[in-house]
Each structure stands twice: as C-alpha cells, then as structure tokens.
C-alpha cells in the first residue's frame, strides 16, 4: 500500500466511525424525542389552538380569538381557585420539606436501632395510590365514625359529629394533612441518601466545638445538601399549583367551592357533568402554564442553585 493511500484509509475509517456514532445516538434519542413530541409538545400546541375556540368537543368549533382569556380574567371562580392553590403552595411544601429534613437528619445522625424499619414506615404512604390515601383521610375526617373526632373526644374535646370536609371554614385546611402525610416519606429517603454522603469528620469537628444538633443541621447538613432540597421545593411547589387528585376525591371542590383549585376547576369545565367547554378550559390551562413558569423563575431568583463544597 502506497503512502498516499494510508491517509485515505484512515479518513474512511474515521468517517465510518462518525456515521456509526451518529446512527447510535439517533437510534437512542429518536424514540424518546418522538414520545416527547407526540405526548407533550403536540398536546400543548394543540391546547393553545383550543384556547382560541368555543368548543364542546362534539359540535363544530367556533373561533373566538382571545375571548376566552378576557372571560377568564373576569372569572371570580377561577381567581378563587387560584387563591386556594396559593394557600397549598405556602403551606404544603414548607411542611413537607421541614418535616422530611428533621426526620431524615434524625435517622442519619442519631443512630437509632431499626432505622431501616422507620424508613419503610415513613415511605409506606408512597406505596399507596392517591385514591387510597384520599379515602383513608376521608374516613379519618368523617363526622360520625371518624378517628379524629374520636381522638378529640378521648382527650376531652368533644365536638360532636363535626364534618371537617363539610364545613367551609375547615375544609381547605383539612386537605393539607393528606398531602403532607403522602409526601414526607419520599423526601425522607431522598434527603437521607444525600446526608449519608456528608463526611462524618465534619460532624465530629462540630461536636468537639460544642455544636448542638440544630446547629449541625442548619450549619452543616442543610448547606451541603441544598441542591437536593431546592429540587424538592421545586417539585412540591409545582405539585401544589397543578395537583388536584386528592381534592377531587375528598371534596370535589366543595362545600360551595371552598376547596376548589385551578386544576380541578379546569377539569370540571372540560369533563364535568354540567359543562363541556374545552376552549375555555384550555385557556385556563395556558394561564396555569404561565403561573408554573413564573413560579419556577421566582424560585430561581430567591433560591439560587449554590452548591457548597467540602
């Protein structure tokens, strides 16, 4: 083989390797990207189009432009539902993250016997379906046979057959514990797995300097796992804004709309027995999308992703 033929052979081999490389990458990416386009991107683009229509899903759609958005801005029920979402956003994520951090720290650093059992016990609610959790708490809140009323009576606070989910003054607050109870176990496992990566020498040095458990938690543990905490807060905030499954099962937005949330309001507009207004429901969905993006941007500003190295 001549000297001039060697570079040509190497070039052909490199070209062949590049083709194989891009073929493998395409073969790996295209199915996932195709699923994303088909099941996420395309429905979202279609929702933008639907939001400009007056359509019940059966008859011929009527193009109404931005009318749905104008009506939405004047809809007091939509704003009431969004207010309830904000209540959930300001209560559920802080409670879930704080309780998970405390319990995760205790399981990691206190050396309790049987900590594995406690991890399983705390994680158990995540094994249950949303329907089971909601029905369990509906039984707890039941006025006639509920565990909560029986417990209050046992400790000397008899309130009779009070229906916690049937009173406008208590229903919205009674929905918060099921969300917290159902979310804490998952984040305990996440935080424990993050905490075990922290070198024990940092805690030993802090103990020698007289640091308490609370000081070690807030000065060592939380700063070092802040990226993980930040992701947990993000998921919890977005879930509080768009989730509605437990509300649907517990109260279906009642009584008198006192527990209605924007996701449930949109769902009932599109698929409820009284309304079939896909166009207006899609407009609310677009508004919810804007709220979610705005929440993410605010979190990026006030909870920056700053990793602490050791």
PDB file of N, CA and C in Angstrom, residues 232-295:
ATOM      1  N   UNK A 232     -36.389  19.435  45.686  1.00  0.00           N
ATOM      2  CA  UNK A 232     -37.579  19.011  46.423  1.00  0.00           C
ATOM      3  C   UNK A 232     -38.589  20.134  46.549  1.00  0.00           C
ATOM      4  N   UNK A 233     -38.117  21.348  46.853  1.00  0.00           N
ATOM      5  CA  UNK A 233     -39.019  22.502  46.955  1.00  0.00           C
ATOM      6  C   UNK A 233     -39.683  22.764  45.610  1.00  0.00           C
ATOM      7  N   UNK A 234     -38.914  22.672  44.545  1.00  0.00           N
ATOM      8  CA  UNK A 234     -39.460  22.908  43.201  1.00  0.00           C
ATOM      9  C   UNK A 234     -40.586  21.931  42.887  1.00  0.00           C
ATOM     10  N   UNK A 235     -40.351  20.652  43.116  1.00  0.00           N
ATOM     11  CA  UNK A 235     -41.380  19.649  42.838  1.00  0.00           C
ATOM     12  C   UNK A 235     -42.624  19.864  43.700  1.00  0.00           C
ATOM     13  N   UNK A 236     -42.411  20.214  44.964  1.00  0.00           N
ATOM     14  CA  UNK A 236     -43.536  20.425  45.859  1.00  0.00           C
ATOM     15  C   UNK A 236     -44.359  21.651  45.458  1.00  0.00           C
ATOM     16  N   UNK A 237     -43.684  22.734  45.101  1.00  0.00           N
ATOM     17  CA  UNK A 237     -44.394  23.957  44.702  1.00  0.00           C
ATOM     18  C   UNK A 237     -45.195  23.723  43.422  1.00  0.00           C
ATOM     19  N   UNK A 238     -44.570  23.107  42.427  1.00  0.00           N
ATOM     20  CA  UNK A 238     -45.283  22.843  41.179  1.00  0.00           C
ATOM     21  C   UNK A 238     -46.433  21.862  41.398  1.00  0.00           C
ATOM     22  N   UNK A 239     -46.217  20.880  42.272  1.00  0.00           N
ATOM     23  CA  UNK A 239     -47.294  19.941  42.577  1.00  0.00           C
ATOM     24  C   UNK A 239     -48.461  20.599  43.283  1.00  0.00           C
ATOM     25  N   UNK A 240     -48.166  21.553  44.186  1.00  0.00           N
ATOM     26  CA  UNK A 240     -49.231  22.260  44.899  1.00  0.00           C
ATOM     27  C   UNK A 240     -50.025  23.151  43.966  1.00  0.00           C
ATOM     28  N   UNK A 241     -49.406  23.621  42.892  1.00  0.00           N
ATOM     29  CA  UNK A 241     -50.098  24.511  41.958  1.00  0.00           C
ATOM     30  C   UNK A 241     -50.940  23.751  40.937  1.00  0.00           C
ATOM     31  N   UNK A 242     -50.483  22.578  40.541  1.00  0.00           N
ATOM     32  CA  UNK A 242     -51.209  21.893  39.466  1.00  0.00           C
ATOM     33  C   UNK A 242     -51.945  20.631  39.918  1.00  0.00           C
ATOM     34  N   UNK A 243     -51.664  20.131  41.105  1.00  0.00           N
ATOM     35  CA  UNK A 243     -52.305  18.900  41.557  1.00  0.00           C
ATOM     36  C   UNK A 243     -53.738  19.125  42.013  1.00  0.00           C
ATOM     37  N   UNK A 244     -54.592  18.130  41.804  1.00  0.00           N
ATOM     38  CA  UNK A 244     -55.984  18.251  42.259  1.00  0.00           C
ATOM     39  C   UNK A 244     -56.627  16.906  42.559  1.00  0.00           C
ATOM     40  N   UNK A 245     -55.883  15.812  42.433  1.00  0.00           N
ATOM     41  CA  UNK A 245     -56.499  14.493  42.549  1.00  0.00           C
ATOM     42  C   UNK A 245     -57.105  14.255  43.931  1.00  0.00           C
ATOM     43  N   UNK A 246     -56.358  14.566  44.987  1.00  0.00           N
ATOM     44  CA  UNK A 246     -56.884  14.344  46.337  1.00  0.00           C
ATOM     45  C   UNK A 246     -58.079  15.250  46.618  1.00  0.00           C
ATOM     46  N   UNK A 247     -58.023  16.482  46.112  1.00  0.00           N
ATOM     47  CA  UNK A 247     -59.150  17.405  46.300  1.00  0.00           C
ATOM     48  C   UNK A 247     -60.388  16.854  45.595  1.00  0.00           C
ATOM     49  N   UNK A 248     -60.194  16.319  44.412  1.00  0.00           N
ATOM     50  CA  UNK A 248     -61.308  15.746  43.651  1.00  0.00           C
ATOM     51  C   UNK A 248     -61.995  14.635  44.435  1.00  0.00           C
ATOM     52  N   UNK A 249     -61.208  13.763  45.064  1.00  0.00           N
ATOM     53  CA  UNK A 249     -61.787  12.625  45.776  1.00  0.00           C
ATOM     54  C   UNK A 249     -62.352  13.048  47.131  1.00  0.00           C
ATOM     55  N   UNK A 250     -61.664  13.946  47.836  1.00  0.00           N
ATOM     56  CA  UNK A 250     -62.084  14.328  49.186  1.00  0.00           C
ATOM     57  C   UNK A 250     -63.325  15.220  49.172  1.00  0.00           C
ATOM     58  N   UNK A 251     -63.325  16.240  48.320  1.00  0.00           N
ATOM     59  CA  UNK A 251     -64.421  17.225  48.378  1.00  0.00           C
ATOM     60  C   UNK A 251     -65.000  17.584  47.023  1.00  0.00           C
ATOM     61  N   UNK A 252     -64.299  17.274  45.944  1.00  0.00           N
ATOM     62  CA  UNK A 252     -64.676  17.711  44.594  1.00  0.00           C
ATOM     63  C   UNK A 252     -64.889  19.229  44.546  1.00  0.00           C
ATOM     64  N   UNK A 253     -64.076  19.952  45.317  1.00  0.00           N
ATOM     65  CA  UNK A 253     -64.141  21.407  45.307  1.00  0.00           C
ATOM     66  C   UNK A 253     -65.105  22.011  46.304  1.00  0.00           C
ATOM     67  N   UNK A 254     -65.925  21.211  46.937  1.00  0.00           N
ATOM     68  CA  UNK A 254     -66.904  21.719  47.884  1.00  0.00           C
ATOM     69  C   UNK A 254     -66.333  21.838  49.290  1.00  0.00           C
ATOM     70  N   UNK A 255     -67.138  22.287  50.233  1.00  0.00           N
ATOM     71  CA  UNK A 255     -68.506  22.771  50.037  1.00  0.00           C
ATOM     72  C   UNK A 255     -68.546  24.196  49.485  1.00  0.00           C
ATOM     73  N   UNK A 256     -69.444  24.411  48.534  1.00  0.00           N
ATOM     74  CA  UNK A 256     -69.655  25.728  47.908  1.00  0.00           C
ATOM     75  C   UNK A 256     -68.371  26.295  47.327  1.00  0.00           C
ATOM     76  N   UNK A 257     -67.540  25.438  46.745  1.00  0.00           N
ATOM     77  CA  UNK A 257     -66.319  25.894  46.101  1.00  0.00           C
ATOM     78  C   UNK A 257     -65.212  26.309  47.038  1.00  0.00           C
ATOM     79  N   UNK A 258     -65.334  26.008  48.331  1.00  0.00           N
ATOM     80  CA  UNK A 258     -64.344  26.469  49.308  1.00  0.00           C
ATOM     81  C   UNK A 258     -63.020  25.720  49.215  1.00  0.00           C
ATOM     82  N   UNK A 259     -62.974  24.604  48.475  1.00  0.00           N
ATOM     83  CA  UNK A 259     -61.723  23.866  48.288  1.00  0.00           C
ATOM     84  C   UNK A 259     -61.373  23.711  46.815  1.00  0.00           C
ATOM     85  N   UNK A 260     -62.056  24.424  45.958  1.00  0.00           N
ATOM     86  CA  UNK A 260     -61.789  24.309  44.523  1.00  0.00           C
ATOM     87  C   UNK A 260     -60.383  24.823  44.205  1.00  0.00           C
ATOM     88  N   UNK A 261     -59.660  24.101  43.359  1.00  0.00           N
ATOM     89  CA  UNK A 261     -58.331  24.525  42.915  1.00  0.00           C
ATOM     90  C   UNK A 261     -58.361  24.640  41.399  1.00  0.00           C
ATOM     91  N   UNK A 262     -57.373  25.318  40.848  1.00  0.00           N
ATOM     92  CA  UNK A 262     -57.444  25.679  39.435  1.00  0.00           C
ATOM     93  C   UNK A 262     -57.415  24.445  38.530  1.00  0.00           C
ATOM     94  N   UNK A 263     -56.665  23.402  38.915  1.00  0.00           N
ATOM     95  CA  UNK A 263     -56.643  22.187  38.119  1.00  0.00           C
ATOM     96  C   UNK A 263     -57.992  21.490  38.111  1.00  0.00           C
ATOM     97  N   UNK A 264     -58.647  21.441  39.269  1.00  0.00           N
ATOM     98  CA  UNK A 264     -59.970  20.823  39.375  1.00  0.00           C
ATOM     99  C   UNK A 264     -61.017  21.653  38.641  1.00  0.00           C
ATOM    100  N   UNK A 265     -60.921  22.969  38.759  1.00  0.00           N
ATOM    101  CA  UNK A 265     -61.857  23.856  38.061  1.00  0.00           C
ATOM    102  C   UNK A 265     -61.751  23.658  36.553  1.00  0.00           C
ATOM    103  N   UNK A 266     -60.536  23.561  36.049  1.00  0.00           N
ATOM    104  CA  UNK A 266     -60.306  23.321  34.623  1.00  0.00           C
ATOM    105  C   UNK A 266     -60.826  21.942  34.218  1.00  0.00           C
ATOM    106  N   UNK A 267     -60.585  20.949  35.065  1.00  0.00           N
ATOM    107  CA  UNK A 267     -61.046  19.581  34.770  1.00  0.00           C
ATOM    108  C   UNK A 267     -62.571  19.518  34.688  1.00  0.00           C
ATOM    109  N   UNK A 268     -63.245  20.155  35.641  1.00  0.00           N
ATOM    110  CA  UNK A 268     -64.707  20.131  35.629  1.00  0.00           C
ATOM    111  C   UNK A 268     -65.286  20.904  34.456  1.00  0.00           C
ATOM    112  N   UNK A 269     -64.624  21.971  34.029  1.00  0.00           N
ATOM    113  CA  UNK A 269     -65.091  22.715  32.858  1.00  0.00           C
ATOM    114  C   UNK A 269     -65.010  21.862  31.594  1.00  0.00           C
ATOM    115  N   UNK A 270     -63.976  21.052  31.508  1.00  0.00           N
ATOM    116  CA  UNK A 270     -63.772  20.256  30.293  1.00  0.00           C
ATOM    117  C   UNK A 270     -64.536  18.937  30.322  1.00  0.00           C
ATOM    118  N   UNK A 271     -64.594  18.288  31.487  1.00  0.00           N
ATOM    119  CA  UNK A 271     -65.141  16.932  31.543  1.00  0.00           C
ATOM    120  C   UNK A 271     -66.278  16.761  32.546  1.00  0.00           C
ATOM    121  N   UNK A 272     -66.668  17.834  33.250  1.00  0.00           N
ATOM    122  CA  UNK A 272     -67.726  17.724  34.248  1.00  0.00           C
ATOM    123  C   UNK A 272     -69.080  17.466  33.633  1.00  0.00           C
ATOM    124  N   UNK A 273     -70.037  17.140  34.496  1.00  0.00           N
ATOM    125  CA  UNK A 273     -71.390  16.828  34.014  1.00  0.00           C
ATOM    126  C   UNK A 273     -72.160  18.068  33.578  1.00  0.00           C
ATOM    127  N   UNK A 274     -71.792  19.245  34.107  1.00  0.00           N
ATOM    128  CA  UNK A 274     -72.532  20.460  33.785  1.00  0.00           C
ATOM    129  C   UNK A 274     -71.957  21.204  32.585  1.00  0.00           C
ATOM    130  N   UNK A 275     -70.644  21.164  32.399  1.00  0.00           N
ATOM    131  CA  UNK A 275     -70.005  21.933  31.338  1.00  0.00           C
ATOM    132  C   UNK A 275     -69.160  21.018  30.466  1.00  0.00           C
ATOM    133  N   UNK A 276     -69.061  21.405  29.204  1.00  0.00           N
ATOM    134  CA  UNK A 276     -68.129  20.762  28.282  1.00  0.00           C
ATOM    135  C   UNK A 276     -67.530  21.860  27.412  1.00  0.00           C
ATOM    136  N   UNK A 277     -66.763  22.713  28.048  1.00  0.00           N
ATOM    137  CA  UNK A 277     -66.189  23.864  27.372  1.00  0.00           C
ATOM    138  C   UNK A 277     -64.680  23.668  27.263  1.00  0.00           C
ATOM    139  N   UNK A 278     -64.258  22.931  26.245  1.00  0.00           N
ATOM    140  CA  UNK A 278     -62.840  22.630  26.085  1.00  0.00           C
ATOM    141  C   UNK A 278     -62.031  23.885  25.781  1.00  0.00           C
ATOM    142  N   UNK A 279     -62.621  24.823  25.042  1.00  0.00           N
ATOM    143  CA  UNK A 279     -61.904  26.042  24.699  1.00  0.00           C
ATOM    144  C   UNK A 279     -61.553  26.865  25.917  1.00  0.00           C
ATOM    145  N   UNK A 280     -62.534  27.092  26.782  1.00  0.00           N
ATOM    146  CA  UNK A 280     -62.294  27.884  27.986  1.00  0.00           C
ATOM    147  C   UNK A 280     -61.363  27.148  28.950  1.00  0.00           C
ATOM    148  N   UNK A 281     -61.546  25.828  29.066  1.00  0.00           N
ATOM    149  CA  UNK A 281     -60.667  25.033  29.926  1.00  0.00           C
ATOM    150  C   UNK A 281     -59.229  25.087  29.420  1.00  0.00           C
ATOM    151  N   UNK A 282     -59.038  25.088  28.110  1.00  0.00           N
ATOM    152  CA  UNK A 282     -57.683  25.187  27.550  1.00  0.00           C
ATOM    153  C   UNK A 282     -57.072  26.547  27.839  1.00  0.00           C
ATOM    154  N   UNK A 283     -57.882  27.611  27.823  1.00  0.00           N
ATOM    155  CA  UNK A 283     -57.379  28.939  28.157  1.00  0.00           C
ATOM    156  C   UNK A 283     -56.894  28.983  29.608  1.00  0.00           C
ATOM    157  N   UNK A 284     -57.644  28.356  30.497  1.00  0.00           N
ATOM    158  CA  UNK A 284     -57.215  28.286  31.900  1.00  0.00           C
ATOM    159  C   UNK A 284     -55.939  27.456  32.016  1.00  0.00           C
ATOM    160  N   UNK A 285     -55.841  26.393  31.200  1.00  0.00           N
ATOM    161  CA  UNK A 285     -54.632  25.588  31.200  1.00  0.00           C
ATOM    162  C   UNK A 285     -53.417  26.399  30.777  1.00  0.00           C
ATOM    163  N   UNK A 286     -53.578  27.278  29.784  1.00  0.00           N
ATOM    164  CA  UNK A 286     -52.481  28.148  29.363  1.00  0.00           C
ATOM    165  C   UNK A 286     -52.104  29.126  30.474  1.00  0.00           C
ATOM    166  N   UNK A 287     -53.113  29.628  31.184  1.00  0.00           N
ATOM    167  CA  UNK A 287     -52.842  30.526  32.305  1.00  0.00           C
ATOM    168  C   UNK A 287     -52.087  29.789  33.405  1.00  0.00           C
ATOM    169  N   UNK A 288     -52.475  28.547  33.683  1.00  0.00           N
ATOM    170  CA  UNK A 288     -51.775  27.748  34.684  1.00  0.00           C
ATOM    171  C   UNK A 288     -50.327  27.505  34.268  1.00  0.00           C
ATOM    172  N   UNK A 289     -50.112  27.293  32.982  1.00  0.00           N
ATOM    173  CA  UNK A 289     -48.747  27.114  32.482  1.00  0.00           C
ATOM    174  C   UNK A 289     -47.895  28.357  32.757  1.00  0.00           C
ATOM    175  N   UNK A 290     -48.471  29.537  32.538  1.00  0.00           N
ATOM    176  CA  UNK A 290     -47.754  30.788  32.809  1.00  0.00           C
ATOM    177  C   UNK A 290     -47.436  30.911  34.297  1.00  0.00           C
ATOM    178  N   UNK A 291     -48.397  30.533  35.158  1.00  0.00           N
ATOM    179  CA  UNK A 291     -48.180  30.588  36.606  1.00  0.00           C
ATOM    180  C   UNK A 291     -47.049  29.647  37.013  1.00  0.00           C
ATOM    181  N   UNK A 292     -47.008  28.457  36.426  1.00  0.00           N
ATOM    182  CA  UNK A 292     -45.956  27.495  36.755  1.00  0.00           C
ATOM    183  C   UNK A 292     -44.581  28.011  36.327  1.00  0.00           C
ATOM    184  N   UNK A 293     -44.501  28.581  35.129  1.00  0.00           N
ATOM    185  CA  UNK A 293     -43.230  29.121  34.654  1.00  0.00           C
ATOM    186  C   UNK A 293     -42.790  30.293  35.534  1.00  0.00           C
ATOM    187  N   UNK A 294     -43.741  31.166  35.894  1.00  0.00           N
ATOM    188  CA  UNK A 294     -43.408  32.304  36.755  1.00  0.00           C
ATOM    189  C   UNK A 294     -42.923  31.826  38.119  1.00  0.00           C
ATOM    190  N   UNK A 295     -43.550  30.781  38.656  1.00  0.00           N
ATOM    191  CA  UNK A 295     -43.124  30.231  39.949  1.00  0.00           C
ATOM    192  C   UNK A 295     -41.710  29.683  39.864  1.00  0.00           C
TER     193      UNK A 295
END
